[in-house]
XYZ file of C-alpha atoms in Angstrom:
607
model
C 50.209 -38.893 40.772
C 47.289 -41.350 40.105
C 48.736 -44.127 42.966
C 48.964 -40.726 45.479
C 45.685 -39.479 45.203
C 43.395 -42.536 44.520
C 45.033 -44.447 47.229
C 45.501 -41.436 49.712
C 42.712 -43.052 52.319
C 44.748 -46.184 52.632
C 48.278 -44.486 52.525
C 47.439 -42.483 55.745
C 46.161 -45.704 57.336
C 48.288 -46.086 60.865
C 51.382 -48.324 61.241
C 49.326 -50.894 63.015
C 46.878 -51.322 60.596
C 48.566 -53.361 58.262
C 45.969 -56.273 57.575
C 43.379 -53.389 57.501
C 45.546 -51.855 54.422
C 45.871 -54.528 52.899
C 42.362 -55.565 52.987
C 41.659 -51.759 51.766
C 44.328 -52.227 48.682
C 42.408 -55.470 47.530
C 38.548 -53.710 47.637
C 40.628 -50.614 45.874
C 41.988 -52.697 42.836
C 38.426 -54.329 42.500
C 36.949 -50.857 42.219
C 40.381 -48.880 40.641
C 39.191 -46.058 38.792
C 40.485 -46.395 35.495
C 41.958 -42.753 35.432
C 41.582 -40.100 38.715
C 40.854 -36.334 38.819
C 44.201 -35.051 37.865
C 44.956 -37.686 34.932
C 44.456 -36.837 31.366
C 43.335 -39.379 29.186
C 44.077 -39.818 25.781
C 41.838 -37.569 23.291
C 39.498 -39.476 21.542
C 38.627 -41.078 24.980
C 37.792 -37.454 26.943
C 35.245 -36.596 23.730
C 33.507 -39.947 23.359
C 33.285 -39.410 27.542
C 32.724 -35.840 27.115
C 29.776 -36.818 24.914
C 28.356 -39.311 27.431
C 28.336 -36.581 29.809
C 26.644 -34.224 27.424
C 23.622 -36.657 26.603
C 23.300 -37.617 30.748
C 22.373 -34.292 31.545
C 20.263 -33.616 28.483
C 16.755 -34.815 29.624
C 17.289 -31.861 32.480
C 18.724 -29.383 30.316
C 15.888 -29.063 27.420
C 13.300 -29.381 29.918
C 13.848 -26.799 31.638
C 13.227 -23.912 28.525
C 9.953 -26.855 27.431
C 8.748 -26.327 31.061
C 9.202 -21.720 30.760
C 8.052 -21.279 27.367
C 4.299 -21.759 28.520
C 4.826 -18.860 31.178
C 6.242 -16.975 28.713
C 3.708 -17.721 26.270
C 6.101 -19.831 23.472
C 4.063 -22.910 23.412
C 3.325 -21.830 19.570
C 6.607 -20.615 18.992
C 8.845 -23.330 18.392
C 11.570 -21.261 17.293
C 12.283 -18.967 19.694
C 12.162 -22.262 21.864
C 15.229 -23.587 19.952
C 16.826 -20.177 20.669
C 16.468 -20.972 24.098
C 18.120 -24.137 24.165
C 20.671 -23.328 22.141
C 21.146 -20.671 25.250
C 21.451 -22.527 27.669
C 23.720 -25.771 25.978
C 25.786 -22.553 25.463
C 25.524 -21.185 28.758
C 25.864 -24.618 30.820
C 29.255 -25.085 28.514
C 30.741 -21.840 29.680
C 29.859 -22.571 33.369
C 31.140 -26.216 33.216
C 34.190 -24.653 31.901
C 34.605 -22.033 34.711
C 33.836 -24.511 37.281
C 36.389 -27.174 36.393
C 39.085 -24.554 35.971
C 38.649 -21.637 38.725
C 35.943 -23.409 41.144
C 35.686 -26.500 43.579
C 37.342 -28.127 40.350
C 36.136 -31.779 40.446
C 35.011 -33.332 37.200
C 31.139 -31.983 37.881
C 29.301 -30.665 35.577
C 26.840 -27.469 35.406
C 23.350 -27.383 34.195
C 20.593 -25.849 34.238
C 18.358 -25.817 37.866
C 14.749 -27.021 38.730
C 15.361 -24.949 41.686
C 14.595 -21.868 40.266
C 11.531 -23.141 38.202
C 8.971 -22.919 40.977
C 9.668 -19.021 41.687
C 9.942 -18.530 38.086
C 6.581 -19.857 37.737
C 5.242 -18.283 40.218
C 7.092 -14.348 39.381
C 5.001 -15.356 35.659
C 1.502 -16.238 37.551
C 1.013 -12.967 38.390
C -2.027 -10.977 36.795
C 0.299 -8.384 35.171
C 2.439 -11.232 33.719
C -0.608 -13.905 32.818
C -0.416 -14.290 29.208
C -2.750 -12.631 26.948
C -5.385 -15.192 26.232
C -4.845 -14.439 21.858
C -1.405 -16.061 22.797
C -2.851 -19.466 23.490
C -4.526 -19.800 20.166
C -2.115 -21.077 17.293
C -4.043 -19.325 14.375
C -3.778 -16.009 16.185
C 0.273 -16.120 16.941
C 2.073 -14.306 14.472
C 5.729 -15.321 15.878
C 6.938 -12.164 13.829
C 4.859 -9.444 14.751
C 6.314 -7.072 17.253
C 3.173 -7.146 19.888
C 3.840 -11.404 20.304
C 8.068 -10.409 20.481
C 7.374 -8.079 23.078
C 5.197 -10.325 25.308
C 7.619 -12.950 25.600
C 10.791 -11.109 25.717
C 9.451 -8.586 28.343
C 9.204 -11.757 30.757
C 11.945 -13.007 29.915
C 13.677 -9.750 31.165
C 11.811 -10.190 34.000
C 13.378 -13.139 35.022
C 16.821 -12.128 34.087
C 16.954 -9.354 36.066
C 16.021 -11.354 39.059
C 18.284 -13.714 38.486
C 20.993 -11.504 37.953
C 20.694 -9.661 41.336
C 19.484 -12.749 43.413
C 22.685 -14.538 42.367
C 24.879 -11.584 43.728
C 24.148 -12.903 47.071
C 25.586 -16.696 46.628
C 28.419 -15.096 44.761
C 28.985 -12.811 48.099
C 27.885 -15.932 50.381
C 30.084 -18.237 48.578
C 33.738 -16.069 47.719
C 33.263 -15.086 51.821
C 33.182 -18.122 53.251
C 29.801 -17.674 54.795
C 28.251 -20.746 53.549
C 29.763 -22.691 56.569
C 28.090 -19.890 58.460
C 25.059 -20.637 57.344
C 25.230 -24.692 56.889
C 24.850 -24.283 60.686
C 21.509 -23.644 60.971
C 20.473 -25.892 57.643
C 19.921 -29.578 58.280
C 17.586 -32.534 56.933
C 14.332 -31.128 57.977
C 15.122 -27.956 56.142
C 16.362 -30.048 53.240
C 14.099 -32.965 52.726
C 10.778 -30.294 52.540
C 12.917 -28.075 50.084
C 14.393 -30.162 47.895
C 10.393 -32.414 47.410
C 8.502 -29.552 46.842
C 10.508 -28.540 44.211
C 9.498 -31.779 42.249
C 5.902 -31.826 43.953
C 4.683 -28.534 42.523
C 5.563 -29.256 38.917
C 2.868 -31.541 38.720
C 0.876 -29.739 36.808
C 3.217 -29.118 33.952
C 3.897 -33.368 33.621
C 0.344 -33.803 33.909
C -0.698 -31.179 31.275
C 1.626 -32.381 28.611
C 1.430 -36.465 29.539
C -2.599 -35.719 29.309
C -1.674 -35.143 25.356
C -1.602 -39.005 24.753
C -1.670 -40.938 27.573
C -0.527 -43.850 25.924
C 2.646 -42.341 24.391
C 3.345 -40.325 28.018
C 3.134 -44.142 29.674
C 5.283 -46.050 26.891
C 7.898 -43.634 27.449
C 7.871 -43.754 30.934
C 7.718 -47.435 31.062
C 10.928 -47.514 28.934
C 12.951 -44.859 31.069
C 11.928 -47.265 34.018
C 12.820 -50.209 32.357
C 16.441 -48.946 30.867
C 17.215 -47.359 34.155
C 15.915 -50.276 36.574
C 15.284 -53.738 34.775
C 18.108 -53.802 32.277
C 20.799 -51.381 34.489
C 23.001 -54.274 35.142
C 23.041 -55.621 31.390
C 26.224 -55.425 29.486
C 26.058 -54.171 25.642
C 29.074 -54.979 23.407
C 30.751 -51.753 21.852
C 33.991 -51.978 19.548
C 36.909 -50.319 20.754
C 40.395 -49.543 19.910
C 43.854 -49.483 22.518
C 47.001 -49.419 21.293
C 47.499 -52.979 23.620
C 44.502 -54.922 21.948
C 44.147 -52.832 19.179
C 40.076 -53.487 17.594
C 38.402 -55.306 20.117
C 34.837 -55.085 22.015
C 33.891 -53.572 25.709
C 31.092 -54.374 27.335
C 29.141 -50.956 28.763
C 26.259 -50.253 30.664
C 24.605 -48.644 28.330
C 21.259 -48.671 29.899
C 22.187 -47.697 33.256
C 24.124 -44.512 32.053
C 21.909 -43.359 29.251
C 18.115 -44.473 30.004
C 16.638 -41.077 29.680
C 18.073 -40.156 26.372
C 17.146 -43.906 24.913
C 13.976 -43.916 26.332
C 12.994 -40.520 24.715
C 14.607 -41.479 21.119
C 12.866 -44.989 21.215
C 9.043 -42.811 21.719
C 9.870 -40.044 19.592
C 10.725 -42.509 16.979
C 7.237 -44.233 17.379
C 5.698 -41.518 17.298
C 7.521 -40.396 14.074
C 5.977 -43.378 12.682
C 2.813 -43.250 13.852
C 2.590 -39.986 12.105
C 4.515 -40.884 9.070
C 1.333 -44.100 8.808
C -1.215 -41.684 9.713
C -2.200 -43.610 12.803
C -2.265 -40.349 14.735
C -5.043 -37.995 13.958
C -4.629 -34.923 12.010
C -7.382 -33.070 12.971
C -6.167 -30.388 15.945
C -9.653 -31.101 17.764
C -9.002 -34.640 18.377
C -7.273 -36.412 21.465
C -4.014 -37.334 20.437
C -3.442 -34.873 17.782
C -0.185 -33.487 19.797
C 2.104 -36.687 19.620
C 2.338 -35.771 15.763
C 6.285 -35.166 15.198
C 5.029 -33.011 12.031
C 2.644 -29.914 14.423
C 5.606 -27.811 14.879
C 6.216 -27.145 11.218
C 9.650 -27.149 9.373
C 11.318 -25.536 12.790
C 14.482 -27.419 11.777
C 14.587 -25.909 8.289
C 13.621 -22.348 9.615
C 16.558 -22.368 12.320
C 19.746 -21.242 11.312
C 23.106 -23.334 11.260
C 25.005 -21.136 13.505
C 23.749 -18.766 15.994
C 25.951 -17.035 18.747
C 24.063 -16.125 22.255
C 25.125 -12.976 23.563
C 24.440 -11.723 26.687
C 21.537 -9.033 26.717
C 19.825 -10.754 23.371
C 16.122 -10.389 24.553
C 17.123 -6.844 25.459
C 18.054 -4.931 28.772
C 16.838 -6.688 31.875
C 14.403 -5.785 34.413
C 14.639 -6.143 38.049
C 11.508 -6.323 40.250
C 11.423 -6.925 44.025
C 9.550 -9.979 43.837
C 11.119 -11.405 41.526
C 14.501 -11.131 43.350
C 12.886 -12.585 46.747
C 11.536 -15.468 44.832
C 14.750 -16.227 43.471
C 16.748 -16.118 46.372
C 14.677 -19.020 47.640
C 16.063 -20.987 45.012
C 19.675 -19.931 45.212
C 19.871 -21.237 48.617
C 18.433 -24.912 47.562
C 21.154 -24.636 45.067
C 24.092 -23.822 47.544
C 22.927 -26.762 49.945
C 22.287 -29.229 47.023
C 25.580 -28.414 45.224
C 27.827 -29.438 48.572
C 26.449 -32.442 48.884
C 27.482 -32.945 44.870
C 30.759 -31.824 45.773
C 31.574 -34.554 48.319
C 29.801 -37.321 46.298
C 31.931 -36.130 43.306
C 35.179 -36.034 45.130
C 34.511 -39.861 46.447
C 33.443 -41.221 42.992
C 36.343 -39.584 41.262
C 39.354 -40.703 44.181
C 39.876 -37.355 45.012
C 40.323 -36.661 48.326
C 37.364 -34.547 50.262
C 37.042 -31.235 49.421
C 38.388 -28.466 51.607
C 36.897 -25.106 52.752
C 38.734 -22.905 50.395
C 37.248 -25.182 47.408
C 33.609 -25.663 48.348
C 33.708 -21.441 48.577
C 34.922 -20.900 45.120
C 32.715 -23.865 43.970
C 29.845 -21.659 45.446
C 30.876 -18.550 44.188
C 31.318 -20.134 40.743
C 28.020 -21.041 40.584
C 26.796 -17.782 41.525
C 29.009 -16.355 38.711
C 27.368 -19.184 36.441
C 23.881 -18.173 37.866
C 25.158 -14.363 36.849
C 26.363 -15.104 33.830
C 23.037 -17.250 32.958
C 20.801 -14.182 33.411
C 23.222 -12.214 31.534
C 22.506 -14.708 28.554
C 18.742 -14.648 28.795
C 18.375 -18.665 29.489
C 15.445 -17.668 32.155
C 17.277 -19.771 34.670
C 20.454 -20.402 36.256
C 23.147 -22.932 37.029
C 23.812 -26.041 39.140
C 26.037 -28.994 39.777
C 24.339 -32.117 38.056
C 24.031 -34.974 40.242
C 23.335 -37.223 37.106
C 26.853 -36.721 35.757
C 27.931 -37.687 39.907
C 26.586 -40.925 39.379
C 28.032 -41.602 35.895
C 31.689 -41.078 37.373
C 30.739 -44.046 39.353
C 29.917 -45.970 36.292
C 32.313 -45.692 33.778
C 35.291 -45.153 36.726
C 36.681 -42.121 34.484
C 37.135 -39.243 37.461
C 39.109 -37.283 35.227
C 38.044 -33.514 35.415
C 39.590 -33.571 31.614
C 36.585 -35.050 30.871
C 33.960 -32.582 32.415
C 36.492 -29.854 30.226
C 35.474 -31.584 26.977
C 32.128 -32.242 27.659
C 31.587 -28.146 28.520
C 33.222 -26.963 24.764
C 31.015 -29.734 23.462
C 28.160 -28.077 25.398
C 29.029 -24.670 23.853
C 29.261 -26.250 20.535
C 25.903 -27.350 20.421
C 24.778 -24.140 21.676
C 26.379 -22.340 18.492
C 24.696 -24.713 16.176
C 20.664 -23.472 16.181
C 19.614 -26.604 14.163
C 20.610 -28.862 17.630
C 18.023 -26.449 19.570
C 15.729 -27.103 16.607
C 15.669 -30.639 16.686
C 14.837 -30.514 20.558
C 11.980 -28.554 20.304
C 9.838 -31.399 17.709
C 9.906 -33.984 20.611
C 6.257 -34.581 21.095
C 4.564 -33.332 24.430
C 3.258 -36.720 25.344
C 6.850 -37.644 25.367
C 7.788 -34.591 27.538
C 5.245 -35.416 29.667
C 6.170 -39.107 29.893
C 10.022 -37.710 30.885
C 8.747 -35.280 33.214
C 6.921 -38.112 35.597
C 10.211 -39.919 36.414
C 12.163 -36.609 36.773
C 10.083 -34.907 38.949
C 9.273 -38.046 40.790
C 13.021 -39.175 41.099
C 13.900 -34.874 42.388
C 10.756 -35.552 44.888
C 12.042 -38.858 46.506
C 15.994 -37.514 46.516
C 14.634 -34.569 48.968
C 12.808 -37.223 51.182
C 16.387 -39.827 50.986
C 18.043 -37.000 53.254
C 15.561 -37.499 56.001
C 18.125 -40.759 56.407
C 20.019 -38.413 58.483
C 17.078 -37.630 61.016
C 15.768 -39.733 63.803
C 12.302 -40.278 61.798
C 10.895 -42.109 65.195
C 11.051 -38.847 66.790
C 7.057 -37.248 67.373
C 8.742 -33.668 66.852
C 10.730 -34.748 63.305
C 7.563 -36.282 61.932
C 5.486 -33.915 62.626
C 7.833 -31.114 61.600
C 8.553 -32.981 58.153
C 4.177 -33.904 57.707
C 3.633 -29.987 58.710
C 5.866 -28.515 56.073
C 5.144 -30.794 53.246
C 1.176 -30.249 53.644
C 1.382 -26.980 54.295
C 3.818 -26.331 51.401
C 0.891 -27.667 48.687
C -1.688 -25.994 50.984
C -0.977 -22.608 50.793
C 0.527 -21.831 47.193
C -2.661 -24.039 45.646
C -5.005 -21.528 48.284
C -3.516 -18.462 46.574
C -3.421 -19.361 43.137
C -7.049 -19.746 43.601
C -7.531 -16.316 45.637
C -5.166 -14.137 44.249
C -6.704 -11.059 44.935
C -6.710 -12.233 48.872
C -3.392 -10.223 49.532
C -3.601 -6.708 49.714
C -1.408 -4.689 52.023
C -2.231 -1.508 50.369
C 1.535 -1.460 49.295
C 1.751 -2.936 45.585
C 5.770 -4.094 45.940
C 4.723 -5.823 49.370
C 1.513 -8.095 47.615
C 3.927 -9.014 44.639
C 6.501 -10.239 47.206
C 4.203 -11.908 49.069
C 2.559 -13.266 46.402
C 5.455 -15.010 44.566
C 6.663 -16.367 48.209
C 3.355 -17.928 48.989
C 3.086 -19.385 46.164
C 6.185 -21.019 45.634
C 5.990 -24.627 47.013
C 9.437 -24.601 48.169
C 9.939 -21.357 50.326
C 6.942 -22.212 52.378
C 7.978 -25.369 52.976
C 11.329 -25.152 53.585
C 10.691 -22.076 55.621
C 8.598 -23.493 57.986
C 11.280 -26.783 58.336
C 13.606 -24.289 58.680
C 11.489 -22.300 61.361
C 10.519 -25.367 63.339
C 13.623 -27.230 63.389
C 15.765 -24.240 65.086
C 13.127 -23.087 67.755
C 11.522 -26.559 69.090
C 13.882 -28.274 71.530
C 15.510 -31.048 70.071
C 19.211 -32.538 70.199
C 21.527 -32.675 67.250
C 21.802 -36.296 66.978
C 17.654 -36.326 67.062
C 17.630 -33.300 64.643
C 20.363 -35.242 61.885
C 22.994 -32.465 61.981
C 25.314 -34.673 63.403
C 25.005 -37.753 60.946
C 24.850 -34.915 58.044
C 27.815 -33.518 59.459
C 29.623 -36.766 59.792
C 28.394 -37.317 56.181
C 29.157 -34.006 54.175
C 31.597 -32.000 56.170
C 34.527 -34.590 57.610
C 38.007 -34.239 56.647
C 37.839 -30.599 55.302
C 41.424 -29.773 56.881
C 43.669 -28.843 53.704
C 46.152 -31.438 53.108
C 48.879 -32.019 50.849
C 46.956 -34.940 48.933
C 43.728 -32.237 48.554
C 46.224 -29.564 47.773
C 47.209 -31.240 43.876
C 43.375 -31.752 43.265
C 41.668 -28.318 44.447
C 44.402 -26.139 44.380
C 44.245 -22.864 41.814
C 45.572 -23.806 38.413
C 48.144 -21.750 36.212
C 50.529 -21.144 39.500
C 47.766 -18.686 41.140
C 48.014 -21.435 44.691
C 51.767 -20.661 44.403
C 51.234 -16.822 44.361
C 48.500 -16.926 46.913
C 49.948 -18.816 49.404
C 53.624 -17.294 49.916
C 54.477 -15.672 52.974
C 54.729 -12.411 51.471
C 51.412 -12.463 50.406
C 48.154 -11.806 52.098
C 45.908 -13.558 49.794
C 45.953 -16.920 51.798
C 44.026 -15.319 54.088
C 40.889 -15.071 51.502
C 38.580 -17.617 52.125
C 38.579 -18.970 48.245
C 42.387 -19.229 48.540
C 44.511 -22.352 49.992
C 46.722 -21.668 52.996
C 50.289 -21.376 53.528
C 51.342 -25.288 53.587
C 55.419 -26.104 55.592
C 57.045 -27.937 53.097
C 58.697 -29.868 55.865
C 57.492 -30.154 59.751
C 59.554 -29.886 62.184
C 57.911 -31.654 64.838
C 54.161 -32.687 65.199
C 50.948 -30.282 65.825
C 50.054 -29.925 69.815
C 45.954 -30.434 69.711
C 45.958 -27.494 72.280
C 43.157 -25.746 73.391
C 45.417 -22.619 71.859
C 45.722 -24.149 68.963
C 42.090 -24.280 68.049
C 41.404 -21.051 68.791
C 44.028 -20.027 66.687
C 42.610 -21.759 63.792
C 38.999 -20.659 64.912
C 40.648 -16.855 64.487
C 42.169 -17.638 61.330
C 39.065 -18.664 59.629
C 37.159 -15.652 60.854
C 40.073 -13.732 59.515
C 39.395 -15.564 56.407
C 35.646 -14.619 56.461
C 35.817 -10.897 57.093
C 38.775 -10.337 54.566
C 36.355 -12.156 52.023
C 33.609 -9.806 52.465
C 35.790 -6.928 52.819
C 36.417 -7.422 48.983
């Protein structure tokens, strides 16, 4: 099974092309993946893996609940902030799980999003939700006292309930196939504005907590950049045991795969020491004072060994208008990030490309992850991680058996509080120092897909320069003046309020807006070279069919004649065992298939 799938590009090479094959079969056994999608490696090997997964996505995973708790006014409550984590390891665990099983199911991983941070941020800006100014002040928090437990979890709520309904609509976009409806109109000009904001507007919060110690913010960024640029290429011994060689040593790149998590433990160890010597004041007044490992108290001691989230934890959610508009911004940056993941994923793993019916129940799954994240209280949702993409290119270990350990490893940390708890003494400075290569590295990724445009074109460049300016413009203009929008109709000011200022709608509105009404050819535009790039070879095959198929003999049930559940959009079609003679590329035939898939479509939203 491994030979069939890894090698399926050069097995459908033409008779002709033998040279070309074998050419192809030499670069493949340079770059052979050491086990493919559908393999199963041995056990200890898929949790030492599964672990490596686990600490790749961690620097995005805490910071998300380190970047919410000051807009919902837990910057002095460091336990409820390791409740929070523990949340969403759990959460992420249960999504990764659902995803690899029932969705696009390529060894990807789920996470928590940045996408949804800037509406968050923005639904917990507004005057009704600004936090009472007693919160800020550590000697008047009483982390116990009803009043404090009611202003935090009545935003938190907030959020879930907007969540929860704003990620009905990718579960309904995704399970009905109208994401290829709507991929249409979406292309790098839409993206590129989108996808920088999101990093662009969070400057603030790196700024804020690097401005603790600018000295411990820059060593730590200096060491991420080092591990993760400088040193990426160095080898590290590690011992090792096969049954062939028995005890013997690898050589890993340790640096390139974990320079995030090294770079943080290397600084929060200083720092530890710095505090342990007394270098670091003590005195709360002075500069400096919050790089202490020792502010937060004994956190670690006060957390409890095992804690089980449960969905509705902070109590019964709350749904507000704006909140769900806001959202739904960020939903669809998700959907358009995640299919790009899902065809880089698919390449780095030897899987063949993924077919319709599997990038719709990838979507869908991650609006039931988004769902089911609400549900939980993590104040976010879920995503595919493109850091764990990249790792499948680095340790050449596709194997989606992998991705399955590292998700009950996720939800094992999330049952153990004292992990959270340990999370939430990292130093701000050191946050801070984390935050200005994240955000940075999100803000030049949504630039990277203006690749696909024709960036000497007057009407790109100035569509691209328009929506970026005018995407910082506007939300700084009404954070500043927020008493400027007043319709007379209170649900209509909140809604435009947390659309205005979100960085991300208004720029990737206006792309959106400009790119589809000024005149301007595909090729000029990038949706052919994104097309050529994302969406090729999505015809179902029988190569695809053993990698994205539905597991536990559901494909089988689906796609028999007597059934009409092939003709869901989420399901794989009816596949002849044996042609009889080849497929006429007839004008008939395409319009058959062009009915078929609109059959597909309106059966899928029927349910």
């Amino acid at each position: 099974m491994t030979n069939s799938i890894c090698s399926f590009r050069v097995n459908r090479l033409p008779d002709g092309e033998g040279r070309q094959a074998k050419d192809l079969s030499e670069e493949d056994d340079r770059n052979r993946l050491a086990y493919c999608v559908t393999d199963v490696p041995p056990w200890y090997l898929c949790i030492i893996l599964g672990i490596q997964h686990c600490l790749t996505a961690f620097g995005g995973i805490i910071a998300i609940p380190l970047i919410l708790s000051q807009g919902l006014c837990l910057q002095h409550d460091s336990l409820t902030q390791s409740h929070l984590i523990s949340t969403i390891f759990f959460v992420s665990g249960l999504c990764t799980l659902l995803q690899v099983t029932f969705g696009v199911r390529l060894p990807i991983l789920q996470g928590g999003t940045f996408t949804f941070l800037s509406p968050s941020l923005a639904l917990l800006s507004m005057p009704e939700w600004t936090c009472p100014a007693w919160t800020q002040n550590a000697s008047l928090v009483n982390t116990s006292s009803s009043e404090f437990v009611e202003v935090w979890q009545s935003r938190i709520r907030e959020l879930q309930g907007s969540i929860m309904v704003a990620s009905c609509f990718q579960i309904l976009v995704g399970f009905s196939g109208l994401i290829g409806f709507f991929m249409r109109f979406i292309g790098p000009l839409t993206i590129a504005p989108t996808i920088s904001l999101i990093g662009l507007s969070l400057f603030e919060s790196a700024g804020a907590n690097a401005g603790n110690h600018w000295a411990i913010a820059a060593m730590t960024t200096t060491l991420i950049v080092m591990f993760s640029q400088y040193l990426r290429r160095i080898t590290i011994p590690v011992p090792t045991y096969s049954k062939a060689k028995r005890f013997h040593t690898s050589r890993v790149y340790i640096f390139q795969i974990l320079p995030v998590l090294l770079g943080i433990t290397l600084s929060w160890l200083i720092c530890y020491l710095l505090t342990v010597y007394e270098v670091l004041p003590s005195d709360p007044s002075k500069y400096g004072f919050l790089a202490r490992t020792d502010i937060k108290g004994d956190v670690v001691g006060q957390a409890p060994w095992f804690r089980f989230p449960y969905p509705g934890q902070w109590g019964v959610p709350t749904v507000s208008l704006a909140g769900v508009f806001g959202i739904l911004a960020g939903v669809i940056s998700s959907m358009v990030e995640s299919i790009g993941d899902y065809h880089a994923c698919a390449r780095l793993s030897g899987a063949p490309p993924p077919p319709r019916h599997a990038i719709n129940r990838g979507v869908g799954m991650e609006g039931v992850g988004c769902l089911l994240a609400g549900a939980w209280g993590t104040g976010n949702g879920t995503t595919s991680y493109s850091e764990n993409v990249g790792a499948l290119g680095i340790t050449k270990v596709g194997s989606r058996m992998v991705i399955v350990a590292s998700g009950v490893l996720m939800v094992i940390m999330g049952v153990f509080g004292k992990i959270g708890a340990i999370f939430t003494t990292i130093p701000s400075p050191v946050v801070g120092g984390m935050f200005l290569v994240m955000f940075g590295v999100i803000s030049a990724a949504g630039v990277s897909n203006l690749q696909y445009a024709d960036m000497n074109s007057s009407r790109n460049i100035f569509i691209f320069g328009f929506s970026m300016f005018t995407g910082l413009v506007v939300p700084n203009w009404i954070f500043k003046n927020p008493s400027a929008i007043a319709t007379g109709v209170v649900e209509v000011d909140q809604v435009l309020h947390v659309l205005l200022t979100t960085s991300m709608f208004v720029g990737g509105f206006l792309g959106f807006l400009l790119d589809n009404t000024i005149p301007g050819s595909k090729r000029e535009r990038g949706i052919v070279a994104w097309n050529e790039a994302h969406h090729e070879d999505l015809d179902d095959t029988l190569e695809s069919g053993e990698v994205y198929d539905l597991p536990f003999g559901l494909s089988s049930l689906s796609s028999s004649s007597s059934s009409c559940m092939w003709r869901m959009p989420v399901c794989p079609p009816i596949r002849p065992r044996a042609p009889t003679e080849p497929q006429k590329d007839s004008l008939e035939s395409r319009e058959g298939a062009g009915k078929a898939n609109a059959t597909q479509i309106i059966v899928g939203v029927a349910l």
